Amino acid sequence: MSYPVTHVALTAEEASLLRRWHASGDDATVLARVRDLAISSAERLSIDQAWEPIRRCMVGYHPLGAGQSVFGRRDYVITLLDAGEAATTAAALAEVSQAWLRERFEQRMTPPRNPGPVQPGRTADFGAVWACFARLAGFFARASRARRCVLFFTASRYWRPPRLETGPDGRTRVVRPAYRPEDYTVDPNSLRSLPADGGSWPFEAELAERDGVLYSWTEVGRFIRGGRTWVRMTISDAEYYIDVENAEDRIGRIECVDPLVAYWLARRTDKHPVVLAD
Amino acid sequence: MGGLGVHFSFPAGQGGQLRDGDRASLAFVEELKERWDTYYLQQTDKAWDPIHRCLAGGTLAWAGGDWPLNGAILGGEPMYLGSDYIIMFLDDHDVAEIADALDELTQPWFRDRFFALPAHGYQGHTDEAAFDDTWHRFELMRAFFRKTADEGRPMVFTADQ
């Protein structure tokens, strides 16, 4: 599982402002500014599915996503390359040929198939990866020519669960991290043991019996879709959800609940007033 | 009304231009659209029409149904008076009130109202597939209201006609 990655070219002044905020412990301001840059800067590049293949192909040749950290928490990775480091990266990327990258891609990107019913997102084909790589190389080349620093921004896999605390009024409250889709996205590993072929027992037995494949999941509701009953379920120590179809008394399709809807479901479990922490 | 509906949230304290007439309102919304920050917007596509009808007594009337449910789509203050566009403004208190009301709705409640829409003059599809799509969009919109209420942000609903 990898998350979208954004690179932003910054002036030295913008970069030192981020460093100063970070040094003074003001990570919330760093994150707010970086989020804003990630959607509004004219000199930015976002890479989604192709990032992980690119990163893995470059391991052992030139590290990507490196640099000085300007963020003290574990839920996001925010690092800065100074202008010299950005130029070094630009030079390294400029040397990469399509044939070289293809060879590494074929060596390193043959994914194992999940035994469960829900497969990870389709692996990017090499053409798409090369196109993204070319954009990345072009981005670094422009940053290098303009002597810019380069910001690297992505969500990490670290999940911050909500916690209970006593508020200033003496009452209990829930402190919940601000919504981050990654915190409510199904971990594919949790689906590995689920059957792709309908299972071996009647649907309700799969849910309720100790040996049922869905026994470790907890039902939170039922609804109708396509004229069939679906059961919405979650698992302990996480705030993501799956929908499981009852297909003629067997497990049918299993779908991941949208992270935003999962946030809503998680919020419904809060028993006390909620404050958001960024 | 066949346009595509989008809710946008924005920081409290912004959006003053919404009160400066149609042109300024439209410019503010264009800015939100150009920015297209998917963290702070939710598309209801064409489902905003049946969603509003389900929440507001069955019709597309501005004054149909009861607050706060009727406020989710066509509630709040109209910020554009032309006939080619809809811009409705909800302040952060409105958003919180509507979010609380939406939280309580169940699929059977919504389903009853959806399949009763033809009796109120609705001419769109009301089969199972249309219901599934409308409910899916509704769930996303409801979650967006909750998130926006938690963040204390106001929002606008926009649709072209």
Coordinates of C-alpha atoms in Angstrom, one line a residue:
Chain A
M1 CA 0.0 0.0 0.0
S2 CA 1.5 3.4 -0.9
Y3 CA 0.0 6.8 -0.8
P4 CA 0.2 9.7 -3.3
V5 CA 3.4 11.6 -3.3
T6 CA 3.7 15.3 -4.0
H7 CA 6.9 17.2 -4.8
V8 CA 6.9 21.0 -4.7
A9 CA 9.7 23.3 -5.8
L10 CA 10.4 26.0 -3.3
T11 CA 12.6 29.1 -3.0
A12 CA 15.2 29.0 -0.3
E13 CA 13.2 31.5 1.7
E14 CA 10.1 29.3 1.7
A15 CA 12.2 26.3 2.7
S16 CA 13.8 28.1 5.6
L17 CA 10.4 29.2 6.8
L18 CA 9.3 25.6 7.0
R19 CA 12.5 24.7 8.8
R20 CA 11.9 27.5 11.3
W21 CA 8.4 26.5 12.1
H22 CA 9.5 22.9 12.5
A23 CA 12.4 24.0 14.8
S24 CA 10.0 25.9 17.0
G25 CA 7.7 22.9 17.3
D26 CA 5.0 24.3 15.2
D27 CA 4.3 21.2 13.1
A28 CA 0.6 22.1 12.6
T29 CA 1.6 25.2 10.7
V30 CA 4.1 23.2 8.7
L31 CA 1.4 20.8 7.7
A32 CA -1.1 23.5 6.9
R33 CA 1.4 25.3 4.6
V34 CA 2.5 22.1 2.9
R35 CA -1.1 21.0 2.3
D36 CA -1.7 24.4 0.7
L37 CA 1.4 24.2 -1.5
A38 CA 0.5 20.6 -2.5
I39 CA -2.7 21.8 -4.1
S40 CA -1.9 25.3 -5.2
S41 CA 1.7 25.7 -6.1
A42 CA 2.4 26.2 -9.7
E43 CA 5.6 24.2 -9.4
R44 CA 4.4 20.9 -8.1
L45 CA 4.1 17.3 -9.2
S46 CA 1.8 14.7 -7.8
I47 CA 2.3 11.0 -8.4
D48 CA -0.1 8.3 -7.3
Q49 CA 0.1 4.6 -8.2
A50 CA 3.4 5.0 -10.1
W51 CA 5.3 6.3 -7.1
E52 CA 6.0 2.9 -5.5
P53 CA 7.3 1.3 -8.7
I54 CA 9.5 4.3 -9.3
R55 CA 10.9 4.3 -5.8
R56 CA 11.6 0.6 -5.8
C57 CA 13.3 0.8 -9.2
M58 CA 15.6 3.5 -7.9
V59 CA 16.7 1.7 -4.7
G60 CA 20.4 1.1 -5.0
Y61 CA 20.9 3.8 -7.6
H62 CA 19.6 7.0 -6.2
P63 CA 17.3 7.4 -3.1
L64 CA 14.1 9.2 -3.7
G65 CA 12.0 10.8 -0.9
A66 CA 15.2 11.6 1.1
G67 CA 16.2 14.9 2.5
Q68 CA 15.9 16.8 5.8
S69 CA 12.7 16.2 7.8
V70 CA 10.8 19.3 8.6
F71 CA 7.9 17.5 10.4
G72 CA 8.0 15.9 13.9
R73 CA 5.0 13.6 13.7
R74 CA 4.8 10.2 12.2
D75 CA 1.5 10.5 10.2
Y76 CA 3.1 12.4 7.3
V77 CA 6.5 12.4 5.7
I78 CA 7.7 16.0 4.9
T79 CA 11.3 16.4 3.8
L80 CA 13.3 19.0 2.1
L81 CA 16.1 18.7 -0.4
D82 CA 18.2 21.9 -0.6
A83 CA 19.1 23.3 -4.0
G84 CA 22.3 21.3 -4.3
E85 CA 20.6 18.0 -3.4
A86 CA 17.8 18.7 -5.8
A87 CA 20.4 19.3 -8.6
T88 CA 22.1 16.0 -7.7
T89 CA 18.8 14.2 -8.0
A90 CA 18.1 16.0 -11.3
A91 CA 21.4 14.8 -12.7
A92 CA 20.8 11.2 -11.5
L93 CA 17.3 11.0 -13.0
A94 CA 18.5 12.5 -16.2
E95 CA 20.9 9.5 -16.7
V96 CA 18.1 6.9 -16.5
S97 CA 17.1 5.4 -19.8
Q98 CA 13.8 3.8 -20.6
A99 CA 15.5 0.4 -21.2
W100 CA 17.3 0.5 -17.8
L101 CA 14.1 1.4 -15.9
R102 CA 12.2 -1.3 -17.8
E103 CA 14.7 -3.9 -16.8
R104 CA 14.5 -2.9 -13.1
F105 CA 10.7 -2.7 -13.3
E106 CA 10.5 -6.3 -14.6
Q107 CA 12.9 -7.5 -11.9
R108 CA 11.3 -5.8 -9.0
M109 CA 7.6 -5.3 -9.7
T110 CA 6.1 -8.7 -10.2
P111 CA 3.6 -8.6 -7.4
P112 CA 2.4 -11.7 -5.5
R113 CA -1.3 -12.2 -5.9
N114 CA -3.4 -11.9 -2.7
P115 CA -5.0 -15.2 -1.7
G116 CA -8.1 -13.3 -0.6
P117 CA -11.0 -11.9 -2.6
V118 CA -9.9 -8.3 -2.8
Q119 CA -6.8 -7.7 -4.9
P120 CA -4.5 -4.7 -4.4
G121 CA -5.0 -2.0 -7.0
R122 CA -3.9 -3.0 -10.4
T123 CA -0.1 -2.7 -10.8
A124 CA 0.8 0.2 -13.0
D125 CA 2.0 -0.9 -16.4
F126 CA 5.5 0.1 -17.4
G127 CA 4.2 2.7 -19.9
A128 CA 2.4 4.6 -17.1
V129 CA 5.4 4.3 -14.8
W130 CA 7.8 5.6 -17.5
A131 CA 5.5 8.5 -18.2
C132 CA 5.5 9.5 -14.5
F133 CA 9.2 9.0 -14.3
A134 CA 9.7 11.3 -17.2
R135 CA 7.6 13.9 -15.5
L136 CA 9.5 13.5 -12.3
A137 CA 12.8 13.9 -14.1
G138 CA 11.5 17.0 -15.9
F139 CA 10.3 18.4 -12.6
F140 CA 13.7 18.0 -11.0
A141 CA 15.4 19.4 -14.1
R142 CA 13.3 22.6 -13.9
A143 CA 13.9 22.8 -10.2
S144 CA 17.6 22.4 -10.7
R145 CA 17.8 25.0 -13.4
A146 CA 15.9 27.5 -11.2
R147 CA 18.1 26.5 -8.2
R148 CA 15.0 25.6 -6.2
C149 CA 14.8 23.5 -3.1
V150 CA 12.4 20.5 -3.4
L151 CA 9.7 19.5 -0.8
F152 CA 8.6 15.9 -0.6
F153 CA 5.2 15.3 1.0
T154 CA 3.2 12.1 1.5
A155 CA 1.1 10.4 4.2
S156 CA 2.8 7.7 6.2
R157 CA 1.3 4.4 7.2
Y158 CA 1.3 5.3 10.8
W159 CA -2.2 5.5 12.3
R160 CA -3.0 7.7 15.2
P161 CA -6.0 6.3 17.0
P162 CA -8.4 8.6 18.8
R163 CA -7.9 8.9 22.5
L164 CA -9.9 9.9 25.5
E165 CA -8.8 12.8 27.7
T166 CA -10.3 15.2 30.3
G167 CA -11.1 18.6 28.8
P168 CA -10.7 21.9 30.5
D169 CA -14.3 21.7 31.8
G170 CA -13.5 18.4 33.6
R171 CA -15.5 16.3 31.3
T172 CA -14.3 13.4 29.2
R173 CA -13.8 14.1 25.5
V174 CA -12.5 12.3 22.4
V175 CA -9.4 13.7 20.7
R176 CA -9.5 12.5 17.2
P177 CA -6.9 13.3 14.5
A178 CA -8.3 15.4 11.7
Y179 CA -9.6 13.3 8.8
R180 CA -6.9 11.7 6.8
P181 CA -8.3 9.2 4.2
E182 CA -5.3 6.9 4.8
D183 CA -6.5 6.2 8.4
Y184 CA -9.8 4.9 7.1
T185 CA -8.6 2.9 4.1
V186 CA -8.8 -0.9 4.3
D187 CA -5.4 -2.6 4.9
P188 CA -5.3 -5.3 2.1
N189 CA -3.5 -7.6 4.6
S190 CA -6.6 -7.8 6.7
L191 CA -8.5 -9.3 3.7
R192 CA -6.0 -12.1 2.9
S193 CA -7.8 -14.8 4.8
L194 CA -11.3 -14.0 3.3
P195 CA -12.6 -16.4 0.6
A196 CA -12.9 -15.5 -3.1
D197 CA -15.1 -18.5 -3.8
G198 CA -18.1 -18.0 -1.5
G199 CA -16.6 -19.8 1.5
S200 CA -17.6 -23.2 2.7
W201 CA -20.4 -22.5 5.2
P202 CA -23.7 -20.7 5.1
F203 CA -23.4 -16.9 5.2
E204 CA -24.5 -16.4 8.8
A205 CA -22.3 -19.2 10.0
E206 CA -19.3 -17.6 8.4
L207 CA -20.1 -14.5 10.5
A208 CA -21.0 -16.1 13.8
E209 CA -19.2 -19.4 14.2
R210 CA -15.8 -19.4 15.9
D211 CA -14.2 -21.0 12.8
G212 CA -16.1 -18.8 10.3
V213 CA -13.9 -16.7 8.1
L214 CA -15.6 -13.5 9.2
Y215 CA -15.6 -14.3 12.9
S216 CA -12.8 -11.8 13.7
W217 CA -14.8 -9.0 12.1
T218 CA -17.6 -7.2 13.9
E219 CA -20.9 -6.4 12.2
V220 CA -21.9 -2.8 12.5
G221 CA -25.0 -2.8 10.2
R222 CA -26.9 -4.3 7.3
F223 CA -28.3 -2.7 4.2
I224 CA -29.8 -3.5 0.8
R225 CA -27.8 -3.1 -2.4
G226 CA -28.8 -4.5 -5.8
G227 CA -31.7 -6.2 -4.1
R228 CA -29.4 -8.2 -1.8
T229 CA -28.5 -7.9 1.8
W230 CA -25.0 -6.7 2.6
V231 CA -23.3 -6.7 6.0
R232 CA -21.0 -3.8 7.0
M233 CA -18.1 -5.0 9.2
T234 CA -15.1 -3.7 10.9
I235 CA -12.1 -5.2 12.7
S236 CA -10.5 -4.4 16.1
D237 CA -7.7 -1.9 16.4
A238 CA -8.6 -0.2 13.1
E239 CA -11.3 2.2 11.8
Y240 CA -11.9 0.8 8.3
Y241 CA -14.9 -1.1 7.1
I242 CA -15.8 -3.7 4.5
D243 CA -19.2 -4.6 3.0
V244 CA -19.9 -8.3 2.5
E245 CA -22.7 -9.5 0.2
N246 CA -25.0 -12.3 1.1
A247 CA -25.2 -14.1 -2.2
E248 CA -27.7 -16.9 -1.9
D249 CA -26.5 -17.7 1.6
R250 CA -22.8 -17.7 0.7
I251 CA -20.3 -14.9 0.9
G252 CA -20.5 -13.0 -2.3
R253 CA -18.7 -9.8 -3.2
I254 CA -16.5 -8.0 -0.6
E255 CA -16.0 -4.3 -1.1
C256 CA -14.0 -1.7 0.8
V257 CA -16.0 1.1 2.3
D258 CA -15.0 4.6 1.1
P259 CA -12.7 6.2 3.6
L260 CA -14.9 9.2 4.1
V261 CA -17.9 7.0 4.9
A262 CA -15.6 5.0 7.2
Y263 CA -14.8 8.3 9.0
W264 CA -18.6 8.9 9.5
L265 CA -19.0 5.3 10.8
A266 CA -16.1 5.8 13.2
R267 CA -17.5 9.1 14.5
R268 CA -20.7 7.3 15.2
T269 CA -18.9 5.2 17.8
D270 CA -17.6 8.2 19.7
K271 CA -19.4 8.3 23.1
H272 CA -18.2 11.8 24.1
P273 CA -17.8 15.2 22.5
V274 CA -15.1 15.2 19.9
V275 CA -12.3 17.7 19.3
L276 CA -10.1 17.4 16.3
A277 CA -6.3 17.5 16.6
D278 CA -4.2 18.3 13.6
Chain B
M1 CA -32.7 20.5 -13.1
G2 CA -30.0 18.3 -14.6
G3 CA -26.7 19.9 -13.5
L4 CA -24.0 18.4 -11.4
G5 CA -24.0 19.2 -7.7
V6 CA -20.9 19.8 -5.6
H7 CA -20.6 20.9 -2.0
F8 CA -17.4 22.9 -1.2
S9 CA -16.3 23.8 2.3
F10 CA -13.9 26.7 3.0
P11 CA -12.3 28.3 6.0
A12 CA -14.6 30.3 8.4
G13 CA -14.0 33.9 7.7
Q14 CA -13.7 33.5 3.9
G15 CA -16.5 33.8 1.5
G16 CA -17.4 37.4 2.1
Q17 CA -17.7 37.9 -1.7
L18 CA -20.7 35.7 -1.7
R19 CA -22.7 38.7 -0.4
D20 CA -21.4 41.0 -3.1
G21 CA -23.8 40.1 -5.9
D22 CA -24.1 37.4 -8.5
R23 CA -20.8 38.1 -10.3
A24 CA -18.7 38.1 -7.1
S25 CA -20.5 34.9 -5.9
L26 CA -19.8 33.2 -9.2
A27 CA -16.2 34.3 -9.1
F28 CA -15.8 32.8 -5.5
V29 CA -17.2 29.5 -6.7
E30 CA -15.1 29.5 -9.8
E31 CA -12.0 29.9 -7.5
L32 CA -13.1 26.9 -5.5
K33 CA -13.6 24.9 -8.7
E34 CA -10.3 25.9 -10.1
R35 CA -8.6 24.8 -6.9
W36 CA -10.6 21.6 -6.8
D37 CA -9.3 20.4 -3.5
T38 CA -10.9 17.0 -3.2
Y39 CA -10.3 17.0 0.6
Y40 CA -12.7 19.9 0.9
L41 CA -15.4 19.0 -1.7
Q42 CA -17.9 16.3 -2.3
Q43 CA -19.7 15.6 -5.6
T44 CA -23.3 14.5 -5.6
D45 CA -23.3 14.4 -9.4
K46 CA -27.0 14.4 -10.6
A47 CA -28.1 12.6 -7.4
W48 CA -28.5 15.9 -5.6
D49 CA -32.0 16.2 -7.1
P50 CA -33.5 13.0 -5.7
I51 CA -31.5 13.4 -2.5
H52 CA -33.0 16.8 -1.9
R53 CA -36.5 15.4 -2.7
C54 CA -36.0 12.6 -0.2
L55 CA -34.9 15.0 2.5
A56 CA -37.5 17.7 1.7
G57 CA -40.9 16.2 1.4
G58 CA -40.7 14.8 -2.2
T59 CA -40.5 17.9 -4.3
L60 CA -37.7 20.1 -5.5
A61 CA -39.3 23.2 -4.0
W62 CA -37.0 25.6 -2.2
A63 CA -39.3 25.6 0.8
G64 CA -40.2 22.0 0.8
G65 CA -39.8 19.8 3.9
D66 CA -38.4 20.9 7.3
W67 CA -35.2 22.3 8.6
P68 CA -32.6 21.0 9.0
L69 CA -32.9 18.1 6.6
N70 CA -34.1 20.3 3.8
G71 CA -31.0 22.4 4.2
A72 CA -28.5 19.8 3.0
I73 CA -28.9 20.6 -0.7
L74 CA -31.1 23.7 -1.3
G75 CA -31.0 25.2 2.2
G76 CA -29.2 28.1 3.7
E77 CA -28.9 31.4 1.9
P78 CA -29.2 31.7 -1.9
M79 CA -26.1 33.6 -3.1
Y80 CA -26.9 33.7 -6.8
L81 CA -30.1 35.0 -8.2
G82 CA -29.7 34.0 -11.9
S83 CA -31.5 31.0 -13.3
D84 CA -28.5 29.3 -14.8
Y85 CA -26.8 28.4 -11.5
I86 CA -27.4 27.5 -7.9
I87 CA -25.2 28.7 -5.1
M88 CA -26.5 28.1 -1.5
F89 CA -24.5 29.1 1.5
L90 CA -24.5 27.3 4.9
D91 CA -22.6 28.8 7.8
D92 CA -20.8 26.5 10.2
H93 CA -23.7 26.4 12.7
D94 CA -26.1 25.4 9.8
V95 CA -23.6 22.7 8.8
A96 CA -23.4 21.2 12.3
E97 CA -27.2 21.2 12.7
I98 CA -27.7 19.5 9.3
A99 CA -24.9 17.0 10.0
D100 CA -26.6 16.0 13.3
A101 CA -29.9 15.5 11.5
L102 CA -28.4 13.5 8.6
D103 CA -26.6 11.2 11.1
E104 CA -29.9 9.8 12.3
L105 CA -31.3 8.7 8.9
T106 CA -31.4 5.0 8.1
Q107 CA -31.5 3.3 4.8
P108 CA -35.1 2.0 5.2
W109 CA -36.2 5.6 5.9
F110 CA -34.4 6.9 2.8
R111 CA -35.6 4.0 0.8
D112 CA -39.3 4.6 1.6
R113 CA -39.0 8.2 0.5
F114 CA -37.0 7.4 -2.6
F115 CA -39.5 4.9 -4.0
A116 CA -42.4 7.3 -3.2
L117 CA -40.9 10.1 -5.4
P118 CA -42.9 9.4 -8.5
A119 CA -46.1 10.2 -6.5
H120 CA -44.6 13.7 -6.0
G121 CA -43.9 14.2 -9.7
Y122 CA -40.3 13.0 -9.9
Q123 CA -39.6 11.8 -13.4
G124 CA -36.1 10.3 -12.9
H125 CA -35.4 6.6 -12.5
T126 CA -36.7 5.0 -9.4
D127 CA -35.5 1.4 -9.8
E128 CA -33.1 -0.5 -7.6
A129 CA -30.0 0.6 -9.5
A130 CA -31.0 4.3 -9.2
F131 CA -31.7 3.8 -5.5
D132 CA -28.3 2.2 -5.0
D133 CA -26.6 5.2 -6.7
T134 CA -28.6 7.8 -4.8
W135 CA -28.0 6.1 -1.5
H136 CA -24.3 5.8 -2.2
R137 CA -24.1 9.5 -3.1
F138 CA -26.1 10.3 0.0
E139 CA -23.8 8.4 2.3
L140 CA -20.8 10.3 0.9
M141 CA -22.6 13.6 1.3
R142 CA -23.6 12.8 4.8
A143 CA -20.1 11.9 5.8
F144 CA -18.8 15.1 4.2
F145 CA -21.3 17.1 6.3
R146 CA -20.0 15.3 9.4
K147 CA -16.4 16.0 8.5
T148 CA -17.1 19.6 7.7
A149 CA -19.0 20.1 10.9
D150 CA -16.1 18.6 12.9
E151 CA -13.8 21.1 11.1
G152 CA -16.1 24.0 11.9
R153 CA -16.2 25.2 8.3
P154 CA -19.0 26.7 6.3
M155 CA -19.9 25.4 2.9
V156 CA -21.6 26.2 -0.4
F157 CA -23.7 23.9 -2.5
T158 CA -23.4 24.6 -6.2
A159 CA -25.1 23.2 -9.3
D160 CA -25.5 24.4 -12.9
Q161 CA -28.9 24.2 -14.4

